[in-house]
XYZ file of C-alpha atoms in Angstrom:
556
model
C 34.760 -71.862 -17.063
C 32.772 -68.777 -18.945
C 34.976 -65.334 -18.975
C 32.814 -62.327 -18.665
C 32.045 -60.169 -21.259
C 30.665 -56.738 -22.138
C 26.838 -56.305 -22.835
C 27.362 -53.750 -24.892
C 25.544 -50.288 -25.151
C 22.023 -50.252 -23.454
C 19.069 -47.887 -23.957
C 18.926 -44.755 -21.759
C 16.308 -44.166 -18.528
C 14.171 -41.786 -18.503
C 13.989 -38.919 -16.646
C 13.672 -39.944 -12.684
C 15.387 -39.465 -9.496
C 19.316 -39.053 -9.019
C 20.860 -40.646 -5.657
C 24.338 -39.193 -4.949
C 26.531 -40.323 -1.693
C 27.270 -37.457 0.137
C 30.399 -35.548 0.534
C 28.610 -33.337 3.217
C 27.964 -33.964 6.817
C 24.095 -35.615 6.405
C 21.676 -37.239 8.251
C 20.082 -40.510 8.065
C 16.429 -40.745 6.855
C 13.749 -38.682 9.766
C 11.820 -42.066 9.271
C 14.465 -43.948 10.994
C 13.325 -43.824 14.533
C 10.087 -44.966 13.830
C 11.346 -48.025 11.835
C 13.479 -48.925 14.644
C 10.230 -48.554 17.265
C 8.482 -51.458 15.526
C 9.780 -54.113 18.482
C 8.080 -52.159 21.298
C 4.583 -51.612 19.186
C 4.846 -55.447 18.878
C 5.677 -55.905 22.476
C 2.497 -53.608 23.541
C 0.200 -55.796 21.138
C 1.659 -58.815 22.125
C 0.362 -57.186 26.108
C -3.058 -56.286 24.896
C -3.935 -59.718 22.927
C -2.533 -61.764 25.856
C -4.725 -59.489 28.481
C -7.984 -59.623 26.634
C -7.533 -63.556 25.183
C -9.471 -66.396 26.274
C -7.773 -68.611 28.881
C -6.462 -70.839 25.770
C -4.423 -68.491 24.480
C -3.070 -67.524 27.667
C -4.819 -64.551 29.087
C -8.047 -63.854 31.058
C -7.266 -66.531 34.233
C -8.078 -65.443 37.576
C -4.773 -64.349 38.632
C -3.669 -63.086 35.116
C -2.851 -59.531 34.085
C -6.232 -58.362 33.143
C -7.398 -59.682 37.272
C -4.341 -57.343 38.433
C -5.418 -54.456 36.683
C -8.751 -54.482 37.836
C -7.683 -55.067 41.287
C -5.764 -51.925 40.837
C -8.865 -49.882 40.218
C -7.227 -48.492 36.938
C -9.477 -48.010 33.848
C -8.196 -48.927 30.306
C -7.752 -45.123 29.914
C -4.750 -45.085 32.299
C -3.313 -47.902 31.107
C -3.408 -46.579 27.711
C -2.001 -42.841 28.882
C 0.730 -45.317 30.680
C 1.682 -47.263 27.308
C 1.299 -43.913 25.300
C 3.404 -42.236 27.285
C 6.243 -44.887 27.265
C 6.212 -44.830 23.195
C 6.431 -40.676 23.425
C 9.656 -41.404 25.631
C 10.855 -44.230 23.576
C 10.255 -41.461 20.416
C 11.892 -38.597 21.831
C 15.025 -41.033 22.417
C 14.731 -41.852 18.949
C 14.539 -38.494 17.460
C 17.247 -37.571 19.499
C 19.453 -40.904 17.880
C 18.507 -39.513 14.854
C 19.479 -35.841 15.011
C 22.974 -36.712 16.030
C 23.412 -39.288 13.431
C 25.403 -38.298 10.539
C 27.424 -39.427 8.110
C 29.293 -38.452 4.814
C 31.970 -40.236 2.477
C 35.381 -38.958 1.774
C 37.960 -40.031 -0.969
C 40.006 -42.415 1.615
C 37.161 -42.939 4.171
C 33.217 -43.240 5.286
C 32.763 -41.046 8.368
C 29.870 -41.156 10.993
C 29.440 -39.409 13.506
C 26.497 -40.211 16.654
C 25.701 -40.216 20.174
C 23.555 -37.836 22.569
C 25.068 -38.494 26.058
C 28.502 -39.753 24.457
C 29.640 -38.842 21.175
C 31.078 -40.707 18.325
C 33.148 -40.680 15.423
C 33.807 -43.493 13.726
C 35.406 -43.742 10.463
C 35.935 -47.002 8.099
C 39.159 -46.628 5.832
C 38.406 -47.668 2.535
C 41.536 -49.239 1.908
C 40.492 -51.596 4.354
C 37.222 -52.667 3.261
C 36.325 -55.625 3.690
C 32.544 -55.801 2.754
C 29.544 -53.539 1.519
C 26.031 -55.080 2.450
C 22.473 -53.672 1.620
C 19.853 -55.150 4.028
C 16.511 -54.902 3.872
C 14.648 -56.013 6.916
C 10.952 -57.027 6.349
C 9.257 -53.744 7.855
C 12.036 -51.219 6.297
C 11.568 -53.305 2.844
C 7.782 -53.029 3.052
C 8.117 -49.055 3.031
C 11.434 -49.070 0.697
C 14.443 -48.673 2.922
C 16.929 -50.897 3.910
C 20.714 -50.769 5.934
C 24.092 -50.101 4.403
C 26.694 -52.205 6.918
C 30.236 -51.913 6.209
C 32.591 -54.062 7.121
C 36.512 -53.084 7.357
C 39.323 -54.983 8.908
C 39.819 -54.431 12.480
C 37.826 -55.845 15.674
C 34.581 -56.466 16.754
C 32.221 -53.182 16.100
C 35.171 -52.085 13.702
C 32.696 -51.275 10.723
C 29.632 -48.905 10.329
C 26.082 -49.466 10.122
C 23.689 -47.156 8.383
C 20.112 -47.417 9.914
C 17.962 -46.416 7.660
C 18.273 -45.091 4.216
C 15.934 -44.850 1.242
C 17.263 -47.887 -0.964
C 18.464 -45.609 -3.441
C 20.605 -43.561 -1.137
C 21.776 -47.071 0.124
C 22.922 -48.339 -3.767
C 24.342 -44.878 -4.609
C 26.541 -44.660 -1.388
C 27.688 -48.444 -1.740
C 28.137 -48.344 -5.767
C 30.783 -45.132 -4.752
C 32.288 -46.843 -1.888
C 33.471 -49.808 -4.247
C 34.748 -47.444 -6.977
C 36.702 -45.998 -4.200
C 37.710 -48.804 -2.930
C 38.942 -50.024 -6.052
C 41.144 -47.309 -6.816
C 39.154 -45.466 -9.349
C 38.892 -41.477 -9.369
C 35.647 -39.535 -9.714
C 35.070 -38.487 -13.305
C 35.866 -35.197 -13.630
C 36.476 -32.171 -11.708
C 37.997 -31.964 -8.208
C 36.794 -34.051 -5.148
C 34.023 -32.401 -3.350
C 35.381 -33.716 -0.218
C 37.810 -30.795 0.419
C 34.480 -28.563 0.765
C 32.771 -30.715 3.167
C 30.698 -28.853 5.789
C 29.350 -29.059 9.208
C 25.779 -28.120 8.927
C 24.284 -31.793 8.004
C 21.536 -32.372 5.494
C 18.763 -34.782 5.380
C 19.113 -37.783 2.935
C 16.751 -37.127 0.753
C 17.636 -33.957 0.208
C 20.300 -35.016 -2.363
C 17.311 -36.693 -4.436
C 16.106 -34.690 -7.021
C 14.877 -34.658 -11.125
C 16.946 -35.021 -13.086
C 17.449 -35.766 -16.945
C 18.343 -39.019 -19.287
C 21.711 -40.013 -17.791
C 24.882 -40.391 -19.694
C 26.304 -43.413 -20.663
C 28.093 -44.955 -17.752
C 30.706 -47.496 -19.409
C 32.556 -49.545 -16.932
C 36.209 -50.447 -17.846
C 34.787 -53.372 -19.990
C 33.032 -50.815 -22.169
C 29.506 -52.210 -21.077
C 26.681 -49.897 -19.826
C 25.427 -51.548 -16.455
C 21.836 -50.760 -16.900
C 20.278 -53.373 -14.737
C 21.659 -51.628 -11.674
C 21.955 -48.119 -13.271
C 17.847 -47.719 -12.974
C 16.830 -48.944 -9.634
C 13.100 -49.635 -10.941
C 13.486 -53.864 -9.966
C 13.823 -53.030 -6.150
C 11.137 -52.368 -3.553
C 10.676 -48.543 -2.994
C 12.511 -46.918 -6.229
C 10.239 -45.543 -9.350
C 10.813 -47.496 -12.330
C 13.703 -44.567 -13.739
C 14.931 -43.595 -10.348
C 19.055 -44.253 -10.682
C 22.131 -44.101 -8.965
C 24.944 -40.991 -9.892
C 27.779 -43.931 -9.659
C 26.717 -46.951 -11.787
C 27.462 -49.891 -10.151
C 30.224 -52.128 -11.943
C 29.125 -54.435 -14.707
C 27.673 -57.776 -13.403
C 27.082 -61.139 -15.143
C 24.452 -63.580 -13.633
C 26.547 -66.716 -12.750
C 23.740 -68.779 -10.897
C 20.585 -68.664 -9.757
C 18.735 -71.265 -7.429
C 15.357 -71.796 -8.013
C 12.601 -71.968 -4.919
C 11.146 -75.470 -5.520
C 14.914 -76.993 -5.404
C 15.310 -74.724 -2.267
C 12.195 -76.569 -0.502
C 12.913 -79.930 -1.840
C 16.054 -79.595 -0.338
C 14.938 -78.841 3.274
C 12.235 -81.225 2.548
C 15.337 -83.680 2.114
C 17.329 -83.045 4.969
C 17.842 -84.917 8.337
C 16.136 -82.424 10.286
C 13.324 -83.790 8.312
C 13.655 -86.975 8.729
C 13.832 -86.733 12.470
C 10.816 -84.480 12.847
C 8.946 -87.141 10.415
C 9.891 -90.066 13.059
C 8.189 -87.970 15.964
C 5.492 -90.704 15.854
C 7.919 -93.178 15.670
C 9.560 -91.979 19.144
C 6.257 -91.147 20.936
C 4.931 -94.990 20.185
C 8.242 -95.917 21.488
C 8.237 -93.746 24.938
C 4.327 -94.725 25.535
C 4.659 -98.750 24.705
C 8.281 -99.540 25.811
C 9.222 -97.349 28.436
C 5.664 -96.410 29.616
C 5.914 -92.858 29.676
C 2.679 -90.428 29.888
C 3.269 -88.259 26.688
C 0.099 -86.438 27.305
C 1.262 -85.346 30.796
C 4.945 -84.749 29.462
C 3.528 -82.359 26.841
C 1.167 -80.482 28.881
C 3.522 -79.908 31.463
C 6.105 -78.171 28.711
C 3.696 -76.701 27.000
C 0.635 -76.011 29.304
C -2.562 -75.004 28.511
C -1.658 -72.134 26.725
C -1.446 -70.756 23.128
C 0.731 -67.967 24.090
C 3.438 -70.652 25.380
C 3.240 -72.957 23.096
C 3.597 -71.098 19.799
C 7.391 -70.288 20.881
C 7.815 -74.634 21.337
C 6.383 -74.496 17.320
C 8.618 -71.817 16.298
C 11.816 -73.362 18.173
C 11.098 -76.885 16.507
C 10.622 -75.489 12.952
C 13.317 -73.068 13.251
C 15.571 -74.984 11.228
C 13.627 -75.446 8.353
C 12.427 -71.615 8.445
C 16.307 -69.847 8.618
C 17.111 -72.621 6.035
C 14.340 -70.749 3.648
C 14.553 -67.247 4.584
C 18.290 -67.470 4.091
C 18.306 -69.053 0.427
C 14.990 -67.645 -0.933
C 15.571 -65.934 -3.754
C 19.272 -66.655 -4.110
C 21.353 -66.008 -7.141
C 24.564 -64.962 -7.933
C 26.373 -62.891 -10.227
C 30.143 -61.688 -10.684
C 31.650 -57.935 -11.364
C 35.026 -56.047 -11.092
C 34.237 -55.651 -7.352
C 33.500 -59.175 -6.726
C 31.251 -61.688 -6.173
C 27.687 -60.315 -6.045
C 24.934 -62.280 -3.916
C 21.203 -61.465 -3.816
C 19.081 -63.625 -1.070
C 16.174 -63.704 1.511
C 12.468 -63.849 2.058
C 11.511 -61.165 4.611
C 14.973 -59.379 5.427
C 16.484 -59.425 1.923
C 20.047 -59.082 1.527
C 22.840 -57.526 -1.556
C 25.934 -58.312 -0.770
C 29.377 -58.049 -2.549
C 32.141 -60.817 -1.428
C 35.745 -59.775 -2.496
C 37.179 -62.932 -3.595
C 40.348 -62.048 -1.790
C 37.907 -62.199 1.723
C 37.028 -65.679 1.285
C 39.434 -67.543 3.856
C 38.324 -71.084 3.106
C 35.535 -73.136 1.040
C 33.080 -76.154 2.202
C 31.307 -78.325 -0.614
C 28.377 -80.411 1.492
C 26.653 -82.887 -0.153
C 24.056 -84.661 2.538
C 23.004 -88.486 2.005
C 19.365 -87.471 0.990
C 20.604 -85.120 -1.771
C 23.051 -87.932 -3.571
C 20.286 -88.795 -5.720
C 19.473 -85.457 -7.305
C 23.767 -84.495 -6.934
C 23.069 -81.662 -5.175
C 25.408 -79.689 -2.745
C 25.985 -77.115 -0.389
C 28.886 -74.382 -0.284
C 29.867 -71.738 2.211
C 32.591 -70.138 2.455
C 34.366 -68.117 5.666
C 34.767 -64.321 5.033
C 37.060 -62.090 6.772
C 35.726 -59.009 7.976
C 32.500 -59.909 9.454
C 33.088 -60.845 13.081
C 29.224 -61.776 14.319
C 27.202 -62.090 11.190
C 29.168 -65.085 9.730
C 25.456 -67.400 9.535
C 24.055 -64.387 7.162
C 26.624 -63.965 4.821
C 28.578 -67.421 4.793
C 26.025 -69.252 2.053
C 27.700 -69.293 -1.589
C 25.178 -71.644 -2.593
C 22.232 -72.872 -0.610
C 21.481 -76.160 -2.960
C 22.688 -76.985 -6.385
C 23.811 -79.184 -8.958
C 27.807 -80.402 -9.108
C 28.481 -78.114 -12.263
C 27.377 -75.437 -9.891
C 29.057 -76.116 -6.725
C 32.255 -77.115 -9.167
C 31.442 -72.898 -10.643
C 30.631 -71.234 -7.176
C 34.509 -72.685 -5.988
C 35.265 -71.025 -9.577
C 33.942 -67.741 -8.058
C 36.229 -67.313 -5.341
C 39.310 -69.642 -5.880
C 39.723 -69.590 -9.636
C 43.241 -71.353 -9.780
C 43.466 -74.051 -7.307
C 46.600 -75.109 -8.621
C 45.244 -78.588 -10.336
C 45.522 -80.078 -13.409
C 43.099 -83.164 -14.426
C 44.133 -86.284 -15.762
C 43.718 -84.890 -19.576
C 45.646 -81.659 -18.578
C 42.888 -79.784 -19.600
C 39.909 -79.745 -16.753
C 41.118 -77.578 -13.968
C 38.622 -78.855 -11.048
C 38.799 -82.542 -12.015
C 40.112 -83.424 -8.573
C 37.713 -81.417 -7.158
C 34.975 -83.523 -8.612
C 36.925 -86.538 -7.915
C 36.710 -86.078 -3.972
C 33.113 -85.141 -4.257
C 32.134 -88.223 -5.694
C 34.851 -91.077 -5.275
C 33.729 -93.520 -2.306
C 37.263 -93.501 -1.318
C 39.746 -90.328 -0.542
C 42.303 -92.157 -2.703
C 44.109 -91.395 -6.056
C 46.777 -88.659 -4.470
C 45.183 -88.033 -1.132
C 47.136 -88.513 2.083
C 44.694 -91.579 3.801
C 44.117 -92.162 7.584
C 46.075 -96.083 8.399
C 43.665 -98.727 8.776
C 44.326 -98.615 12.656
C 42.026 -95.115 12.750
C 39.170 -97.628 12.027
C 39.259 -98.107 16.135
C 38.122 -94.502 16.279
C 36.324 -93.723 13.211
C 34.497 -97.075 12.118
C 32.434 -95.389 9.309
C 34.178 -92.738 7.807
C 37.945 -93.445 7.770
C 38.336 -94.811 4.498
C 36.681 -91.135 2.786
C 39.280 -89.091 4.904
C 41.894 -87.925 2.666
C 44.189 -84.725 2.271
C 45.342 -83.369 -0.869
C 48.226 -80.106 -1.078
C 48.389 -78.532 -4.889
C 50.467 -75.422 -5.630
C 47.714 -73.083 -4.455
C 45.298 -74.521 -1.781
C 44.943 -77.589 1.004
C 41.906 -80.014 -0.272
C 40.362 -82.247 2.666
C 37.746 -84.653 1.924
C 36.047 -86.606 4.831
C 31.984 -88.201 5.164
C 30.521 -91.311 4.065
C 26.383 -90.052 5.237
C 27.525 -86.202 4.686
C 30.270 -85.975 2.077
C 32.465 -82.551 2.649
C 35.397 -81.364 1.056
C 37.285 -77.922 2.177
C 39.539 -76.006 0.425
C 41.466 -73.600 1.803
C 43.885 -71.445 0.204
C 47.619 -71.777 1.054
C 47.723 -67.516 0.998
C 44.348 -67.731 3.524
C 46.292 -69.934 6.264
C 46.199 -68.728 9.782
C 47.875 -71.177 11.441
C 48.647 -74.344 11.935
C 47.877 -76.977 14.700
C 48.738 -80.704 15.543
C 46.500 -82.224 18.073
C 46.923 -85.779 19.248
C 44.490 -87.512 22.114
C 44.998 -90.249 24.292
C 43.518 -92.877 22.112
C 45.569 -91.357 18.609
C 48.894 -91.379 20.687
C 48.062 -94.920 21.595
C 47.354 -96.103 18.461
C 50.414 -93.703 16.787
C 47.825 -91.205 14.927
C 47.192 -87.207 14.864
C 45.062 -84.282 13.495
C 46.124 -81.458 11.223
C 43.741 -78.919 12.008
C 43.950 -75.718 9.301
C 42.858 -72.439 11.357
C 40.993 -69.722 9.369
C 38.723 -66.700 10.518
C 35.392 -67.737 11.999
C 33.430 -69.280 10.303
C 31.387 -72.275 9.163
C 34.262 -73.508 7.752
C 36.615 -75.637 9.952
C 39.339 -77.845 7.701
C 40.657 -80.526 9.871
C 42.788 -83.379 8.577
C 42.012 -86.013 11.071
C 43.551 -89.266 12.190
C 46.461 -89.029 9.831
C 49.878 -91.274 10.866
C 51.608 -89.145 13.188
C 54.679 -88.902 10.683
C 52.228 -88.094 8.172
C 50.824 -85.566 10.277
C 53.754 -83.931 11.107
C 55.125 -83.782 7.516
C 51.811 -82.257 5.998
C 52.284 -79.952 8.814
C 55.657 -78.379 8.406
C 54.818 -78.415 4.509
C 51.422 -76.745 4.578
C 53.427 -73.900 6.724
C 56.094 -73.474 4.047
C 53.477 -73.529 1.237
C 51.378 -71.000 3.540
C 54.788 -68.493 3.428
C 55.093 -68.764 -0.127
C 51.033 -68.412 -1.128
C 51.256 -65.130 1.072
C 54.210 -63.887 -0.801
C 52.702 -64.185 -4.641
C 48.553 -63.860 -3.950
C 47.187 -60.496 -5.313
C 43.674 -59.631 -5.790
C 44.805 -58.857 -9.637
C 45.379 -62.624 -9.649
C 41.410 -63.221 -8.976
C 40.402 -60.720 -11.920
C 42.412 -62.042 -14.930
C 41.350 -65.390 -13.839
C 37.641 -64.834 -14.157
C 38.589 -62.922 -17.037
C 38.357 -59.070 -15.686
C 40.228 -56.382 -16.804
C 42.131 -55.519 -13.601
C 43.395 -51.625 -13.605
């Protein structure tokens, strides 16, 4: 695999504006309460286009909202004093959010502070990061904000959320947050934290001119200019930069947007949705069913009902596009760096020593181009797995083969030549049969798996548990003998009867779910007691210095 290496020196940035995360008790952006409003202002149009439509769409019947009001004897007037009067209240609630929401960063900590009724303080502990996200949802991107979540070990609602920040406040207070994190000290003179204050300050009052920056060389003596001027994102002036550069990133991948939609165009989903004629023919000729009756009685006569059928069928393909538009990925000293979405856009930095377990997907449609799928399981985010689980939406093998390289540089393997490093890898993504040092299901699991128990397989090496299974979807897991949870054996009815059992591999939640299934039960129960032992020793020896020098970082 390619090491990463310095870029060398890069030309200055003109004068602009200078984002610094503050040490001092400070508010979030005064526009925040008025980006957060934008549900109920689409609720209340939603009300008047519904009231004033045509019966198609759903409004104007006899007995429909617009029939009640005037039966009510109130004039437009009132109803708009009514509705204006519930946004005031919703807006006084906000501003009051918004003056009680502060936060600041220390040296060991980010700190926050909220609540009108019932006050908060929460604080995340840097040495317990887990995550730093920048999200941009569509409105908040349109005007140049976005949301700094982070995400430390702990429960649910252990981390903070930021709502909302001007982007660059966003990328200066995560760039210092993963210095700190890392360890490093701020370049010279004492921390300001010791003079923090109590009287809070808006965000953008830390924004102000200031002059060509000095050269900010990270400890691979490259100057980070890419991120340093925050000109390429939504919202910043073309010189506007950050006071802490953000660590020095290569590009790695990057998927393009016509692979993206050939991919969902290729996709079972697809398939089904193109058969819909297939299955209506069938219902109205065989079994003599009134379709037209059927789908007026889900649907109705209205616009307003049905769009939300639409939107429910197509909701696959949609998440599918907003979640890998866009996508490409890149690697620094604080990890893996991923850059995705169509409306809410999202920056997100994956510490390779988060990433509990691996999934390489390769559906039936996609065998002919050799694409493939990988997600991964992170630790830290406890509800928001589906957003941040993707480590490649669609790509070729080299690349799925290189996003595994990412996050799990040494899988302890060694190909036939002694040279290629993910040779097995490649062997159980594309071998019809798990064979070739994989632990096989007995022919007797055929009674319970008739199509797919010749591609299960299980594989140990010295660092991480390989299981291959799927004949229409191939997928092969990997997970870490250091990330292990636990350990379970199940056994049913039917596998006790016919002397087989599962090994099922538990990690943190996620789309990721290694199961060894329908293994002979001594089998079963050796891979068991031998995966714990491994598990022991991977926990004893794994270091997050181990990922650096692997991908060829200088780890301090």
């Amino acid at each position: 695999m390619s090491q990463l290496r310095s870029t060398g020196p890069a030309a200055e940035p003109g004068p602009g504006h200078l984002y610094r995360a503050p040490r001092e008790w400070t508010r979030v952006h005064p526009v925040s309460p008025f980006l957060g409003i934008w549900p109920l202002l689409g609720a209340i149009l939603f009300y008047l286009v519904v009231s004033r439509a045509p019966d198609w769409v759903g409004g104007g019947s006899e007995d429909g909202v617009t029939d009640a009001i005037n039966a009510t004897h109130l004039s437009y007037f009132v109803i708009g004093a009514i509705l204006l009067g519930i946004i005031a209240i919703v807006a006084l609630f906000g501003y009051l959010g918004w003056r009680f929401n502060q936060y600041r960063i220390g040296d060991d900590a980010v700190y926050q502070r909220k609540g009108v009724l019932f006050r908060q303080q929460r604080q995340a502990r840097l040495d317990r990061l887990q995550a730093v996200d920048v999200v941009q949802p569509f409105v908040a991107r349109l005007v140049g904000f976005g949301v700094i979540r982070i995400e430390v070990a702990g429960g649910e609602n252990s981390g903070i959320a930021l709502e909302y920040l001007r982007i660059g406040d966003a990328e200066a207070l995560r760039n210092e947050i993963l210095e700190l994190a890392a360890g490093y000290k701020r370049r010279g003179g004492p921390s300001r934290d010791s003079h923090a204050t109590d009287k809070p300050l808006v965000a953008d009052a830390v924004v102000g001119d200031a002059g060509p920056s000095s050269q900010a060389v990270s400890s691979l003596g490259g100057v980070q200019g890419d991120n340093l001027v925050l000109g390429s994102l939504h919202g910043a002036a073309a010189h506007d930069r950050t006071d802490r550069p953000a660590a020095v990133e290569r590009p790695v991948y990057a998927v393009p947007n016509g692979r993206l939609i050939g991919s969902i165009a290729l996709s079972w989903p697809t398939f089904w949705l193109v058969l819909t004629p297939v299955w209506i023919v069938v219902l109205m000729v065989i079994f003599r069913v009134d379709v037209q009756r059927v789908f007026l009685a889900i649907v109705g006569t209205s616009l307003v009902t049905a769009v939300p059928v639409v939107v429910g069928l197509l909701g696959f393909f949609w998440t599918q596009l907003n979640r890998g538009f866009g996508f490409k990925a890149g690697i620094s000293q604080d990890g893996i760096r991923l850059r995705h979405g169509l409306l809410e856009t999202r920056r997100q930095t994956v510490p390779p020593g988060r990433v509990q377990a691996v999934r390489l997907r390769q559906s039936w449609w996609w065998r002919k181009a050799g694409w493939w799928d990988v997600s991964i399981n992170v630790a830290g985010y406890q509800n928001d797995q589906d957003a941040v689980s993707t480590l490649l939406p669609v790509g070729s093998r080299a690349e799925a083969l290189e996003a595994v390289w990412l996050v799990l540089p040494d899988l302890g393997l060694v190909g036939e030549d002694g040279t290629d490093p993910s040779a097995p890898i490649a062997e159980a993504m594309e071998s019809l049969r798990a064979a070739d040092g994989f632990l096989t299901s007995p022919r007797r699991a055929r009674a319970l798996d008739l199509f797919q128990w010749r591609q299960r397989g299980v594989r140990a090496t010295d660092s991480a548990l390989i299981i291959r299974s799927g004949r229409f979807v191939r997928e092969v897991s990997i997970t870490p003998h250091a990330r292990t949870q636990s350990l379970e054996l199940r056994q049913g009815p039917l596998q006790r009867t016919l002397g087989l059992a599962s090994v099922e591999v538990h990690s943190t939640n996620g789309p990721v779910k290694p199961v060894a299934k329908h293994l002979a039960v001594a089998d079963a129960v050796a891979l068991l007691d031998a995966q714990a032992e491994r598990a022991r020793e991977g926990r004893k020896h794994q270091s997050p210095e181990q990922w650096m020098k692997a991908v060829g970082l200088d780890a301090r």
